[in-house]
Structures are given as C-alpha cells and as structure tokens.
Amino acid sequence: MNTLTTPSTLDAWLAEEAAVLARLNAGPGPGVARPDQIAHLTGMELMQAMLRGELPYAAIAKTLDFTIVEVSEGRALFQGTPGPAHLNPMGTIHGGWYATLLDSALGCAVHTMMLPGRGYTTAELGVNLVKAIGPKVQRIRAEGKVIHCGRQLATAEARLYGPDGTLYAHATTTCLVFDLKLPG
C-alpha cells in the first residue's frame, strides 16, 4: 500500500478528535449536569450522553486541552494536546498534566460501571512517569481500563501514549463506590 495515501495514526486521531469536539461544542459545553438530568442514568448512559453533546462535559478538559474520545464498558479513552501552557520550568510537560489526563481516563472508566444512583471518588492515584513529553509530541492518549468494580471499591489502570506507541506514563487508581443522594 502507498504510504503517501495511507492516513497516519496522528491523522486518524486528529479526525476523531475533530468529530468529538464538534458534538461536544454543539451541546451545552463545559459544566456540571443537573441532578435531575442524571439521576436515572447508568454511568455508561451518562458518559454516552455527554459524548453525544447532550450533557455538559468536565470544565477541566477545556482548561487543560484534552477531551474524552470514546467509552465502552469498563474503558475510557481521552486525548490531549500538550502545549506551552502545560510546560514546567525545564521545558517539558508538567507531571500534573499527565496525572490529570490519566486520572480522568481512570475515573471515567470506573464511571461506565456505575448503576443509576451510584457514584465514586478517587481514594488513591498512583502515577509513574516514564518519559518526558517534549515539544514535538502533538497529541497524547490516555486509556483507562477497569480491573475490578465491586459494591464498595473499584480499581483501574491506565496508560498514556503517543501516536507512535511511545509510552509516557502509566497509572492505577482505587476508587470508593457509594450511593448518591440524587432526586428520584
């Protein structure tokens, strides 16, 4: 196959990102859903409604220039654009940006497993940075996957990687799972 006519992984990522952002920006934008909008939804239904642009998405995503790209049961995929606003004094992407992107993928993966009226919060987050993200890296993906989701605890793992497959970081989380106090 001619490599000049084959889209690169980065091109595919950019096209997918553009389609998702068009849906998100056509909806309510960043913010917080009202309790009456989400009380009856499973976590998966909520995440899918958000991706369709029917519910607000997390404001932190706009602040730190990343977006949720897709979800499935026990899995969430985020894509981020590392840029000058995310640099540390040494000229590489700040570890807090890595951690926030990974925490978002981990938490949303867990969120897909929630029944209506159930929620979670991060109790522990462990992040391992294995390679610096330099100025030539245009996009990064964080993929979170649930390992266990029980009545009181959920655990998940995530990887942060570039379009060429380079691993930049990996993380794990333990989340507390609980009943929400939402209007019925």
mmCIF file of C-alpha atoms in Angstrom:
data_model
loop_
_atom_site.group_PDB
_atom_site.id
_atom_site.type_symbol
_atom_site.label_atom_id
_atom_site.label_comp_id
_atom_site.label_asym_id
_atom_site.label_seq_id
_atom_site.Cartn_x
_atom_site.Cartn_y
_atom_site.Cartn_z
ATOM 1 C CA MET A 1 0.000 0.000 0.000
ATOM 2 C CA ASN A 2 1.246 3.500 -0.797
ATOM 3 C CA THR A 3 2.233 5.232 2.436
ATOM 4 C CA LEU A 4 1.545 8.638 0.851
ATOM 5 C CA THR A 5 -2.176 7.827 0.640
ATOM 6 C CA THR A 6 -2.443 5.976 3.954
ATOM 7 C CA PRO A 7 -3.500 8.232 6.819
ATOM 8 C CA SER A 8 -1.126 8.209 9.751
ATOM 9 C CA THR A 9 -2.198 7.339 13.264
ATOM 10 C CA LEU A 10 -1.918 11.007 14.191
ATOM 11 C CA ASP A 11 -4.172 11.991 11.262
ATOM 12 C CA ALA A 12 -6.758 9.427 12.389
ATOM 13 C CA TRP A 13 -6.544 10.727 15.975
ATOM 14 C CA LEU A 14 -6.997 14.321 14.796
ATOM 15 C CA ALA A 15 -10.023 13.411 12.675
ATOM 16 C CA GLU A 16 -11.622 11.528 15.569
ATOM 17 C CA GLU A 17 -10.910 14.436 17.927
ATOM 18 C CA ALA A 18 -12.489 16.934 15.495
ATOM 19 C CA ALA A 19 -15.666 14.857 15.242
ATOM 20 C CA VAL A 20 -15.961 14.508 19.025
ATOM 21 C CA LEU A 21 -15.274 18.211 19.639
ATOM 22 C CA ALA A 22 -17.919 19.181 17.069
ATOM 23 C CA ARG A 23 -20.525 17.167 19.032
ATOM 24 C CA LEU A 24 -19.344 18.443 22.421
ATOM 25 C CA ASN A 25 -19.245 22.080 21.308
ATOM 26 C CA ALA A 26 -22.715 21.829 19.720
ATOM 27 C CA GLY A 27 -24.082 20.790 23.127
ATOM 28 C CA PRO A 28 -24.166 22.617 26.448
ATOM 29 C CA GLY A 29 -20.348 22.870 26.624
ATOM 30 C CA PRO A 30 -18.300 22.542 29.800
ATOM 31 C CA GLY A 31 -20.097 22.424 33.115
ATOM 32 C CA VAL A 32 -21.952 20.173 35.513
ATOM 33 C CA ALA A 33 -25.125 18.225 34.754
ATOM 34 C CA ARG A 34 -28.116 18.885 36.971
ATOM 35 C CA PRO A 35 -29.087 16.034 39.325
ATOM 36 C CA ASP A 36 -32.473 15.635 37.587
ATOM 37 C CA GLN A 37 -30.658 15.086 34.261
ATOM 38 C CA ILE A 38 -28.584 12.169 35.528
ATOM 39 C CA ALA A 39 -30.437 10.519 38.459
ATOM 40 C CA HIS A 40 -31.955 7.809 36.257
ATOM 41 C CA LEU A 41 -28.841 7.113 34.140
ATOM 42 C CA THR A 42 -26.221 4.419 34.481
ATOM 43 C CA GLY A 43 -22.651 5.660 34.334
ATOM 44 C CA MET A 44 -22.357 4.323 30.786
ATOM 45 C CA GLU A 45 -25.539 6.120 29.711
ATOM 46 C CA LEU A 46 -24.267 9.359 31.252
ATOM 47 C CA MET A 47 -20.889 9.093 29.517
ATOM 48 C CA GLN A 48 -22.536 8.290 26.165
ATOM 49 C CA ALA A 49 -24.957 11.243 26.527
ATOM 50 C CA MET A 50 -22.004 13.501 27.266
ATOM 51 C CA LEU A 51 -20.159 12.239 24.165
ATOM 52 C CA ARG A 52 -23.266 12.925 22.061
ATOM 53 C CA GLY A 53 -23.256 16.520 23.328
ATOM 54 C CA GLU A 54 -26.471 16.118 25.331
ATOM 55 C CA LEU A 55 -24.877 16.745 28.746
ATOM 56 C CA PRO A 56 -22.079 19.097 29.800
ATOM 57 C CA TYR A 57 -18.531 17.792 29.771
ATOM 58 C CA ALA A 58 -15.969 18.460 32.524
ATOM 59 C CA ALA A 59 -14.630 22.022 32.500
ATOM 60 C CA ILE A 60 -11.129 20.779 33.394
ATOM 61 C CA ALA A 61 -10.955 19.244 29.905
ATOM 62 C CA LYS A 62 -11.256 22.688 28.323
ATOM 63 C CA THR A 63 -8.829 24.218 30.833
ATOM 64 C CA LEU A 64 -6.113 21.605 30.182
ATOM 65 C CA ASP A 65 -6.883 20.978 26.480
ATOM 66 C CA PHE A 66 -7.977 17.363 26.493
ATOM 67 C CA THR A 67 -11.187 15.588 25.614
ATOM 68 C CA ILE A 68 -12.897 12.285 26.080
ATOM 69 C CA VAL A 69 -12.849 10.421 22.767
ATOM 70 C CA GLU A 70 -14.727 7.186 23.455
ATOM 71 C CA VAL A 71 -16.142 4.964 26.172
ATOM 72 C CA SER A 72 -17.193 1.352 26.447
ATOM 73 C CA GLU A 73 -17.954 -0.834 29.420
ATOM 74 C CA GLY A 74 -15.022 -0.524 31.816
ATOM 75 C CA ARG A 75 -12.964 1.612 29.405
ATOM 76 C CA ALA A 76 -12.466 5.308 28.683
ATOM 77 C CA LEU A 77 -10.182 6.948 26.141
ATOM 78 C CA PHE A 78 -9.030 10.564 26.393
ATOM 79 C CA GLN A 79 -6.890 12.590 24.015
ATOM 80 C CA GLY A 80 -4.846 15.618 24.980
ATOM 81 C CA THR A 81 -2.895 18.350 23.278
ATOM 82 C CA PRO A 82 0.287 19.100 25.232
ATOM 83 C CA GLY A 83 1.177 22.728 24.753
ATOM 84 C CA PRO A 84 3.122 25.720 26.071
ATOM 85 C CA ALA A 85 0.573 26.353 28.843
ATOM 86 C CA HIS A 86 1.431 22.910 30.289
ATOM 87 C CA LEU A 87 5.217 23.295 30.443
ATOM 88 C CA ASN A 88 7.268 23.040 33.602
ATOM 89 C CA PRO A 89 10.372 25.263 34.081
ATOM 90 C CA MET A 90 12.530 22.630 32.328
ATOM 91 C CA GLY A 91 10.520 22.917 29.097
ATOM 92 C CA THR A 92 8.696 19.595 29.239
ATOM 93 C CA ILE A 93 5.067 18.877 30.028
ATOM 94 C CA HIS A 94 4.303 19.181 33.747
ATOM 95 C CA GLY A 95 3.663 15.927 35.608
ATOM 96 C CA GLY A 96 0.358 17.317 36.878
ATOM 97 C CA TRP A 97 -0.930 17.387 33.284
ATOM 98 C CA TYR A 98 -0.011 13.712 32.878
ATOM 99 C CA ALA A 99 -1.713 12.892 36.190
ATOM 100 C CA THR A 100 -4.911 14.800 35.387
ATOM 101 C CA LEU A 101 -5.277 13.152 31.995
ATOM 102 C CA LEU A 102 -4.640 9.697 33.486
ATOM 103 C CA ASP A 103 -6.980 10.348 36.446
ATOM 104 C CA SER A 104 -9.726 11.385 34.017
ATOM 105 C CA ALA A 105 -9.359 8.190 31.974
ATOM 106 C CA LEU A 106 -9.264 6.054 35.118
ATOM 107 C CA GLY A 107 -12.271 7.744 36.715
ATOM 108 C CA CYS A 108 -14.404 7.692 33.577
ATOM 109 C CA ALA A 109 -13.602 4.008 33.014
ATOM 110 C CA VAL A 110 -14.913 3.352 36.533
ATOM 111 C CA HIS A 111 -17.870 5.663 35.857
ATOM 112 C CA THR A 112 -19.013 3.421 32.978
ATOM 113 C CA MET A 113 -19.593 0.651 35.525
ATOM 114 C CA MET A 114 -21.898 2.635 37.838
ATOM 115 C CA LEU A 115 -25.583 1.729 38.192
ATOM 116 C CA PRO A 116 -28.146 4.546 38.476
ATOM 117 C CA GLY A 117 -27.789 6.254 41.828
ATOM 118 C CA ARG A 118 -24.205 5.065 42.360
ATOM 119 C CA GLY A 119 -21.087 7.220 42.332
ATOM 120 C CA TYR A 120 -17.390 7.022 43.063
ATOM 121 C CA THR A 121 -14.460 9.134 44.108
ATOM 122 C CA THR A 122 -10.726 8.632 43.760
ATOM 123 C CA ALA A 123 -9.211 7.335 47.005
ATOM 124 C CA GLU A 124 -5.736 6.609 45.636
ATOM 125 C CA LEU A 125 -3.928 7.578 42.456
ATOM 126 C CA GLY A 126 -0.507 6.235 41.562
ATOM 127 C CA VAL A 127 1.283 7.699 38.541
ATOM 128 C CA ASN A 128 4.544 6.548 37.003
ATOM 129 C CA LEU A 129 6.122 8.974 34.528
ATOM 130 C CA VAL A 130 8.444 7.014 32.255
ATOM 131 C CA LYS A 131 9.305 9.522 29.501
ATOM 132 C CA ALA A 132 9.142 13.290 29.117
ATOM 133 C CA ILE A 133 6.641 14.740 26.666
ATOM 134 C CA GLY A 134 8.634 17.195 24.581
ATOM 135 C CA PRO A 135 7.549 19.921 22.148
ATOM 136 C CA LYS A 136 7.358 17.629 19.109
ATOM 137 C CA VAL A 137 4.572 15.460 20.589
ATOM 138 C CA GLN A 138 1.314 16.779 19.103
ATOM 139 C CA ARG A 139 -1.224 14.506 20.794
ATOM 140 C CA ILE A 140 -1.314 12.066 23.671
ATOM 141 C CA ARG A 141 -3.889 9.425 24.558
ATOM 142 C CA ALA A 142 -4.812 8.119 27.989
ATOM 143 C CA GLU A 143 -6.670 4.812 28.031
ATOM 144 C CA GLY A 144 -8.212 3.690 31.296
ATOM 145 C CA LYS A 145 -9.490 0.167 31.948
ATOM 146 C CA VAL A 146 -11.322 -1.182 34.979
ATOM 147 C CA ILE A 147 -9.677 -4.117 36.701
ATOM 148 C CA HIS A 148 -12.341 -4.640 39.403
ATOM 149 C CA CYS A 149 -15.612 -2.940 40.241
ATOM 150 C CA GLY A 150 -17.366 -4.045 43.392
ATOM 151 C CA ARG A 151 -20.002 -2.678 45.736
ATOM 152 C CA GLN A 152 -17.542 -0.514 47.701
ATOM 153 C CA LEU A 153 -14.262 -0.399 45.737
ATOM 154 C CA ALA A 154 -13.195 -0.170 42.117
ATOM 155 C CA THR A 155 -9.682 -0.393 40.702
ATOM 156 C CA ALA A 156 -8.422 0.587 37.276
ATOM 157 C CA GLU A 157 -5.223 1.045 35.310
ATOM 158 C CA ALA A 158 -4.294 3.461 32.520
ATOM 159 C CA ARG A 159 -1.554 4.121 30.002
ATOM 160 C CA LEU A 160 -0.515 7.455 28.476
ATOM 161 C CA TYR A 161 0.949 7.050 24.987
ATOM 162 C CA GLY A 162 1.676 8.863 21.738
ATOM 163 C CA PRO A 163 0.543 8.097 18.181
ATOM 164 C CA ASP A 164 3.798 6.212 17.541
ATOM 165 C CA GLY A 165 3.084 3.925 20.526
ATOM 166 C CA THR A 166 5.617 5.569 22.857
ATOM 167 C CA LEU A 167 4.630 5.056 26.494
ATOM 168 C CA TYR A 168 4.934 8.261 28.538
ATOM 169 C CA ALA A 169 3.272 7.197 31.780
ATOM 170 C CA HIS A 170 1.049 4.603 33.411
ATOM 171 C CA ALA A 171 -1.197 4.804 36.438
ATOM 172 C CA THR A 172 -3.510 2.946 38.775
ATOM 173 C CA THR A 173 -6.395 4.035 40.943
ATOM 174 C CA THR A 174 -8.557 2.791 43.762
ATOM 175 C CA CYS A 175 -11.981 4.403 43.916
ATOM 176 C CA LEU A 176 -14.564 4.347 46.678
ATOM 177 C CA VAL A 177 -18.014 3.407 45.355
ATOM 178 C CA PHE A 178 -21.139 4.675 47.144
ATOM 179 C CA ASP A 179 -24.815 5.606 46.858
ATOM 180 C CA LEU A 180 -25.523 9.123 45.593
ATOM 181 C CA LYS A 181 -28.145 11.354 47.141
ATOM 182 C CA LEU A 182 -29.963 12.354 43.957
ATOM 183 C CA PRO A 183 -33.614 13.201 43.372
ATOM 184 C CA GLY A 184 -35.527 10.113 42.277
#
